[in-house]
């Protein structure tokens, strides 16, 4: 079974983003970039499926600027077999990403597509579902457990009320939640080996996708700041403040 | 303009998140219609018809929609939604699951978790874990939006008298099926609807110690939440997680117990009216957003708090 994993280059999750002073966007100049954490979980799950003998090949795809090759190499160092970069410097909307991924899916014909449930930059949580609609594949979003069984995959999903398991016919799409697995670190020998793994570069035009945009960014502003309040000395003072000043008890 | 709101429900009752979504719809302006898709859910449609501001309720009552599987819901919403200017759903795990699917079928983009309606085409939404707010204008023919419930007041549950119209569109996909569900059972209020939320973090040390928080919560009629660290460590189940990728809450009072205050956690609670932090680490970032901070060992402070209430 071939598994396709989609990964995105985003701001490192430890970095607190700043808004540009002209409110045109966030400032990503000289900011540390990394693989989106949910995508790392997707790569890890794919590699585990290969280690279990369920997956025969793990192909990793990223869409974005040339520098996204770094994140593909990271995925290769973690155990993916080969990479594909759909290179573009344009700002991408979820629907366009889903169309590009559909193009890759049609070429590669994977049985399972694994991707993060959302990226930590746009926080959209849309692309996997959109890819499902465009390809007609079933989806298991926000996965905390993935069990492949013949032509089916059972996906346990993290939902607001608890957990829900759905059965999907392969080929299917799974988007990862935080507790699906704990990603490994790449070892130095594997990082060296990853440099020799194949990485093909393609373009939106090669995939026959027209780059359109329907969303325009009017402005980006910092959120309303909360200022630190006061320190109380003990529980009695805390209860008193909550009852008499804040009036919330 | 006419707006279609997809109701959040469990086939028996209308979920509160729908009322917040209806408010967002009325702020856009135009007729607000509600789609109730489920199985044996006529009572939900009747409830939706009474909500103030609703002009019509569409009832798609069929076994295919019993579990609101994304594949079926996506097709249904895309087909019924064609005639509307806007399609809205609550930004819950259900809405987030099916609505992007419907948007792609309609060949339009979607805006997730809007927190403000600027005008009928322009909306604000948090990005980068709430560290920036983007105002985005959409030129799509149909605007598809999920709505963050805490950012909009609930519409009045009574006062409307909309007609209920049955729709017989059946979309039943063969590629997915419901297997099972494990829902948390609790007598405490729902996290996203509670007036008081008390959350525990890694500092709680284990799941058994959450009993202390439950005791305080029961005295206050509060819901109990947790940080990602506490959920990842297996102290409590995932449905208790408050944060960027968990639940977004904005209660009157939020008490963070043994929570350091990672930005991912702050993204889920910083719109609370009053924030209390109890942590023994004076340098913990949670104190930077807390209205009242108590530097203390939670194992002393929480029982003391319980006794003081």
Short mmCIF file of C-alpha atoms in Angstrom, two decimals, chain B:
data_model
loop_
_atom_site.label_atom_id
_atom_site.label_comp_id
_atom_site.label_asym_id
_atom_site.label_seq_id
_atom_site.Cartn_x
_atom_site.Cartn_y
_atom_site.Cartn_z
CA UNK B 1 -29.26 37.85 0.61
CA UNK B 2 -30.23 34.66 2.32
CA UNK B 3 -28.13 32.74 4.76
CA UNK B 4 -28.16 29.05 5.55
CA UNK B 5 -27.11 28.05 9.07
CA UNK B 6 -26.41 24.37 9.63
CA UNK B 7 -27.78 23.32 13.02
CA UNK B 8 -25.57 21.52 15.54
CA UNK B 9 -27.59 18.88 17.37
CA UNK B 10 -27.68 15.28 18.61
CA UNK B 11 -31.01 14.36 16.97
CA UNK B 12 -32.79 15.19 20.24
CA UNK B 13 -31.91 18.77 21.14
CA UNK B 14 -30.46 21.82 19.43
CA UNK B 15 -26.93 22.55 20.66
CA UNK B 16 -26.23 26.00 22.06
CA UNK B 17 -23.48 26.66 19.52
CA UNK B 18 -26.20 26.98 16.87
CA UNK B 19 -27.60 30.04 18.67
CA UNK B 20 -24.25 31.85 18.49
CA UNK B 21 -23.99 30.98 14.80
CA UNK B 22 -27.48 32.40 14.19
CA UNK B 23 -26.37 35.68 15.79
CA UNK B 24 -23.42 35.87 13.39
CA UNK B 25 -25.86 35.24 10.53
CA UNK B 26 -28.20 38.04 11.62
CA UNK B 27 -25.21 40.41 11.80
CA UNK B 28 -24.47 39.66 8.14
CA UNK B 29 -28.09 40.58 7.39
CA UNK B 30 -30.78 38.95 5.27
CA UNK B 31 -33.09 35.98 5.74
CA UNK B 32 -31.68 33.39 8.10
CA UNK B 33 -32.71 29.81 7.38
CA UNK B 34 -31.62 26.81 9.41
CA UNK B 35 -30.92 23.32 8.11
CA UNK B 36 -31.50 20.49 10.57
CA UNK B 37 -30.02 17.31 9.09
CA UNK B 38 -30.28 14.16 11.15
CA UNK B 39 -32.42 11.14 11.83
CA UNK B 40 -35.59 11.31 13.91
CA UNK B 41 -34.74 14.94 14.56
CA UNK B 42 -38.11 16.66 14.05
CA UNK B 43 -38.02 17.95 17.64
CA UNK B 44 -34.75 19.74 16.85
CA UNK B 45 -36.38 21.44 13.86
CA UNK B 46 -39.26 22.60 16.07
CA UNK B 47 -36.74 24.00 18.53
CA UNK B 48 -34.85 25.79 15.73
CA UNK B 49 -38.12 27.27 14.44
CA UNK B 50 -38.60 29.06 17.77
CA UNK B 51 -35.22 30.79 17.73
CA UNK B 52 -35.52 34.55 17.29
CA UNK B 53 -34.43 35.73 13.85
CA UNK B 54 -34.96 32.47 11.99
CA UNK B 55 -37.25 32.77 8.95
CA UNK B 56 -37.40 29.13 7.84
CA UNK B 57 -36.22 25.71 8.96
CA UNK B 58 -35.28 22.98 6.51
CA UNK B 59 -35.58 19.47 7.90
CA UNK B 60 -33.59 16.69 6.24
CA UNK B 61 -34.68 13.72 8.32
CA UNK B 62 -33.09 10.54 7.03
CA UNK B 63 -31.04 7.64 8.39
CA UNK B 64 -28.20 8.80 6.10
CA UNK B 65 -27.70 11.84 8.35
CA UNK B 66 -27.98 10.14 11.73
CA UNK B 67 -24.29 10.56 12.57
CA UNK B 68 -23.74 13.62 10.39
CA UNK B 69 -20.91 11.92 8.53
CA UNK B 70 -18.90 14.48 6.59
CA UNK B 71 -19.25 12.70 3.25
CA UNK B 72 -23.08 12.80 3.36
CA UNK B 73 -23.36 16.21 5.04
CA UNK B 74 -20.90 17.75 2.58
CA UNK B 75 -22.97 16.63 -0.40
CA UNK B 76 -26.25 17.69 1.21
CA UNK B 77 -25.05 21.14 2.23
CA UNK B 78 -23.43 21.73 -1.17
CA UNK B 79 -26.65 20.88 -2.95
CA UNK B 80 -29.02 22.82 -0.68
CA UNK B 81 -26.57 25.68 -0.23
CA UNK B 82 -26.35 26.64 -3.90
CA UNK B 83 -29.11 29.23 -3.65
CA UNK B 84 -27.71 31.07 -0.63
CA UNK B 85 -25.27 33.95 -0.30
CA UNK B 86 -23.72 32.55 2.89
CA UNK B 87 -23.48 29.14 4.55
CA UNK B 88 -22.56 29.08 8.24
CA UNK B 89 -21.86 26.38 10.79
CA UNK B 90 -20.49 26.41 14.32
CA UNK B 91 -16.73 25.87 14.58
CA UNK B 92 -17.19 22.60 16.44
CA UNK B 93 -15.60 19.29 15.51
CA UNK B 94 -18.78 18.53 13.52
CA UNK B 95 -18.85 21.81 11.59
CA UNK B 96 -15.11 21.69 10.95
CA UNK B 97 -15.51 18.15 9.60
CA UNK B 98 -18.18 18.63 6.95
CA UNK B 99 -18.20 22.32 6.00
CA UNK B 100 -14.83 22.42 4.12
CA UNK B 101 -16.10 19.44 2.15
CA UNK B 102 -19.23 21.36 1.16
CA UNK B 103 -17.16 24.44 0.23
CA UNK B 104 -14.89 22.42 -2.07
CA UNK B 105 -17.90 20.84 -3.77
CA UNK B 106 -19.21 24.36 -4.39
CA UNK B 107 -15.72 25.36 -5.66
CA UNK B 108 -15.41 28.17 -3.13
CA UNK B 109 -12.97 28.94 -0.34
CA UNK B 110 -13.96 28.90 3.28
CA UNK B 111 -13.17 31.08 6.28
CA UNK B 112 -12.68 29.22 9.55
CA UNK B 113 -13.61 30.38 13.05
CA UNK B 114 -14.70 33.92 12.29
CA UNK B 115 -14.87 36.14 15.36
CA UNK B 116 -16.33 39.28 13.76
CA UNK B 117 -18.58 40.25 10.88
CA UNK B 118 -17.20 43.46 9.32
CA UNK B 119 -19.68 43.43 6.44
CA UNK B 120 -21.35 40.82 4.25
CA UNK B 121 -18.06 40.05 2.48
CA UNK B 122 -15.49 40.84 5.14
CA UNK B 123 -14.77 38.86 8.28
CA UNK B 124 -12.12 38.72 10.99
CA UNK B 125 -10.55 35.53 12.24
CA UNK B 126 -7.62 34.60 14.45
CA UNK B 127 -4.46 33.18 12.86
CA UNK B 128 -1.17 31.97 14.39
CA UNK B 129 -2.88 30.61 17.52
CA UNK B 130 -4.65 33.91 18.06
CA UNK B 131 -1.43 35.94 18.02
CA UNK B 132 -2.78 37.90 15.07
CA UNK B 133 -6.24 38.75 13.80
CA UNK B 134 -6.71 38.68 10.05
CA UNK B 135 -9.46 40.67 8.38
CA UNK B 136 -10.27 38.93 5.12
CA UNK B 137 -12.52 39.92 2.22
CA UNK B 138 -14.03 37.16 0.15
CA UNK B 139 -15.08 37.50 -3.49
CA UNK B 140 -16.56 33.99 -3.59
CA UNK B 141 -20.13 33.75 -4.90
CA UNK B 142 -21.10 31.88 -1.74
CA UNK B 143 -19.37 32.72 1.51
CA UNK B 144 -18.79 29.61 3.58
CA UNK B 145 -17.91 30.27 7.22
CA UNK B 146 -17.48 28.52 10.53
CA UNK B 147 -18.24 30.68 13.54
CA UNK B 148 -16.41 30.76 16.86
CA UNK B 149 -19.20 30.57 19.41
CA UNK B 150 -17.49 32.56 22.15
CA UNK B 151 -17.23 35.60 19.88
CA UNK B 152 -20.99 35.99 19.37
CA UNK B 153 -23.85 36.16 21.87
CA UNK B 154 -26.45 33.43 21.73
CA UNK B 155 -29.65 34.28 19.85
CA UNK B 156 -32.81 34.07 21.97
CA UNK B 157 -34.04 30.47 21.96
CA UNK B 158 -37.66 31.66 22.06
CA UNK B 159 -39.57 34.31 20.16
CA UNK B 160 -39.47 33.05 16.59
CA UNK B 161 -42.16 31.15 14.73
CA UNK B 162 -40.56 29.93 11.52
CA UNK B 163 -42.15 27.32 9.28
CA UNK B 164 -40.52 23.90 9.07
CA UNK B 165 -40.14 22.55 5.55
CA UNK B 166 -39.12 18.96 4.88
CA UNK B 167 -36.43 18.35 2.26
CA UNK B 168 -36.14 14.93 0.71
CA UNK B 169 -32.60 15.13 -0.65
CA UNK B 170 -30.81 11.94 0.38
CA UNK B 171 -27.04 11.73 0.02
CA UNK B 172 -25.72 8.43 1.22
CA UNK B 173 -22.10 7.68 0.53
CA UNK B 174 -20.87 4.10 0.57
CA UNK B 175 -17.27 5.00 1.43
CA UNK B 176 -17.70 5.77 5.12
CA UNK B 177 -19.68 4.43 8.04
CA UNK B 178 -20.16 5.06 11.73
CA UNK B 179 -18.54 2.41 13.94
CA UNK B 180 -18.75 3.53 17.55
CA UNK B 181 -18.63 6.45 19.93
CA UNK B 182 -17.35 6.98 23.46
CA UNK B 183 -18.88 10.13 24.83
CA UNK B 184 -17.82 11.57 28.14
CA UNK B 185 -20.63 11.54 30.66
CA UNK B 186 -20.66 14.38 33.10
CA UNK B 187 -23.21 16.14 35.26
CA UNK B 188 -21.14 19.30 35.10
CA UNK B 189 -21.91 22.00 32.53
CA UNK B 190 -20.45 21.86 29.05
CA UNK B 191 -16.99 23.49 28.87
CA UNK B 192 -17.87 25.90 26.10
CA UNK B 193 -21.13 26.98 27.76
CA UNK B 194 -20.10 27.15 31.44
CA UNK B 195 -19.98 30.49 33.27
CA UNK B 196 -17.04 29.27 35.34
CA UNK B 197 -14.27 26.99 34.11
CA UNK B 198 -11.56 25.53 36.31
CA UNK B 199 -8.67 23.90 34.45
CA UNK B 200 -5.73 21.83 35.58
CA UNK B 201 -2.32 21.46 33.96
CA UNK B 202 0.80 19.40 34.25
CA UNK B 203 1.15 20.64 37.84
CA UNK B 204 -1.77 18.38 38.83
CA UNK B 205 0.71 15.48 38.56
CA UNK B 206 -1.88 12.78 37.84
CA UNK B 207 -5.51 12.16 36.96
CA UNK B 208 -6.57 11.31 40.51
CA UNK B 209 -5.59 14.78 41.70
CA UNK B 210 -8.19 16.27 39.33
CA UNK B 211 -10.69 15.12 42.00
CA UNK B 212 -9.69 18.28 43.90
CA UNK B 213 -10.79 20.40 40.94
CA UNK B 214 -14.05 18.47 40.57
CA UNK B 215 -14.88 19.26 44.19
CA UNK B 216 -14.33 22.98 43.69
CA UNK B 217 -16.21 22.85 40.38
CA UNK B 218 -19.22 21.20 41.98
CA UNK B 219 -19.41 23.94 44.60
CA UNK B 220 -19.36 26.59 41.89
CA UNK B 221 -21.39 24.85 39.19
CA UNK B 222 -18.29 25.03 37.03
CA UNK B 223 -16.94 22.93 34.17
CA UNK B 224 -13.50 21.34 34.42
CA UNK B 225 -10.94 21.69 31.65
CA UNK B 226 -7.28 20.87 31.18
CA UNK B 227 -4.18 22.03 29.36
CA UNK B 228 -2.72 20.06 26.49
CA UNK B 229 0.13 18.92 28.76
CA UNK B 230 -2.35 17.32 31.17
CA UNK B 231 -4.23 15.60 28.33
CA UNK B 232 -1.06 14.41 26.60
CA UNK B 233 0.17 13.00 29.90
CA UNK B 234 -3.03 10.95 30.09
CA UNK B 235 -4.37 12.63 33.26
CA UNK B 236 -7.76 13.36 31.63
CA UNK B 237 -9.50 12.69 28.28
CA UNK B 238 -9.08 14.80 25.15
CA UNK B 239 -12.53 16.39 25.30
CA UNK B 240 -11.35 18.41 28.32
CA UNK B 241 -8.55 20.17 26.44
CA UNK B 242 -8.71 23.95 26.33
CA UNK B 243 -6.46 25.61 23.76
CA UNK B 244 -5.69 26.41 20.15
CA UNK B 245 -6.50 22.91 18.97
CA UNK B 246 -8.89 21.98 21.76
CA UNK B 247 -11.90 23.89 22.98
CA UNK B 248 -12.10 27.66 22.92
CA UNK B 249 -13.75 29.00 26.06
CA UNK B 250 -14.63 32.49 27.26
CA UNK B 251 -16.40 32.13 30.62
CA UNK B 252 -17.04 34.82 33.23
CA UNK B 253 -14.34 33.25 35.38
CA UNK B 254 -11.46 31.01 34.26
CA UNK B 255 -9.24 29.45 36.90
CA UNK B 256 -5.93 28.02 35.69
CA UNK B 257 -4.49 25.62 38.24
CA UNK B 258 -0.94 24.38 37.77
CA UNK B 259 -0.93 25.60 34.17
CA UNK B 260 2.20 27.39 32.95
CA UNK B 261 0.40 29.22 30.14
CA UNK B 262 1.86 28.14 26.79
CA UNK B 263 0.61 30.29 23.90
CA UNK B 264 -1.37 27.31 22.62
CA UNK B 265 -3.30 27.24 25.90
CA UNK B 266 -3.75 31.02 26.10
CA UNK B 267 -5.30 30.91 22.61
CA UNK B 268 -8.14 28.89 24.06
CA UNK B 269 -9.00 30.99 27.14
CA UNK B 270 -7.66 34.52 26.94
CA UNK B 271 -11.04 36.00 26.07
CA UNK B 272 -12.38 34.95 29.47
CA UNK B 273 -13.73 37.87 31.49
CA UNK B 274 -11.76 37.22 34.66
CA UNK B 275 -8.71 34.96 34.79
CA UNK B 276 -7.27 33.49 37.99
CA UNK B 277 -3.95 31.64 38.03
CA UNK B 278 -2.62 29.49 40.82
CA UNK B 279 0.93 28.31 40.21
CA UNK B 280 3.98 27.85 42.38
CA UNK B 281 6.27 29.19 39.66
CA UNK B 282 6.23 32.96 39.97
CA UNK B 283 7.69 33.30 36.44
CA UNK B 284 4.95 31.23 34.74
CA UNK B 285 3.61 33.11 31.67
CA UNK B 286 0.03 32.50 32.83
CA UNK B 287 0.51 35.34 35.34
CA UNK B 288 0.95 37.79 32.45
CA UNK B 289 -2.69 37.35 31.49
CA UNK B 290 -4.20 36.65 34.91
CA UNK B 291 -6.30 39.29 36.64
CA UNK B 292 -5.60 37.62 39.96
CA UNK B 293 -2.48 35.56 40.45
CA UNK B 294 -1.67 33.45 43.48
CA UNK B 295 1.86 32.10 43.79
CA UNK B 296 1.29 28.99 45.87
CA UNK B 297 1.46 25.21 45.88
CA UNK B 298 -1.82 24.12 44.34
CA UNK B 299 -2.01 21.14 46.69
CA UNK B 300 -2.39 23.61 49.58
CA UNK B 301 -4.34 26.30 47.76
CA UNK B 302 -7.04 24.23 46.04
CA UNK B 303 -8.36 22.45 49.18
CA UNK B 304 -8.25 25.81 50.95
CA UNK B 305 -10.23 27.34 48.12
CA UNK B 306 -12.80 24.57 48.33
CA UNK B 307 -13.27 25.25 52.04
CA UNK B 308 -13.52 29.00 51.50
CA UNK B 309 -16.41 28.73 49.05
#
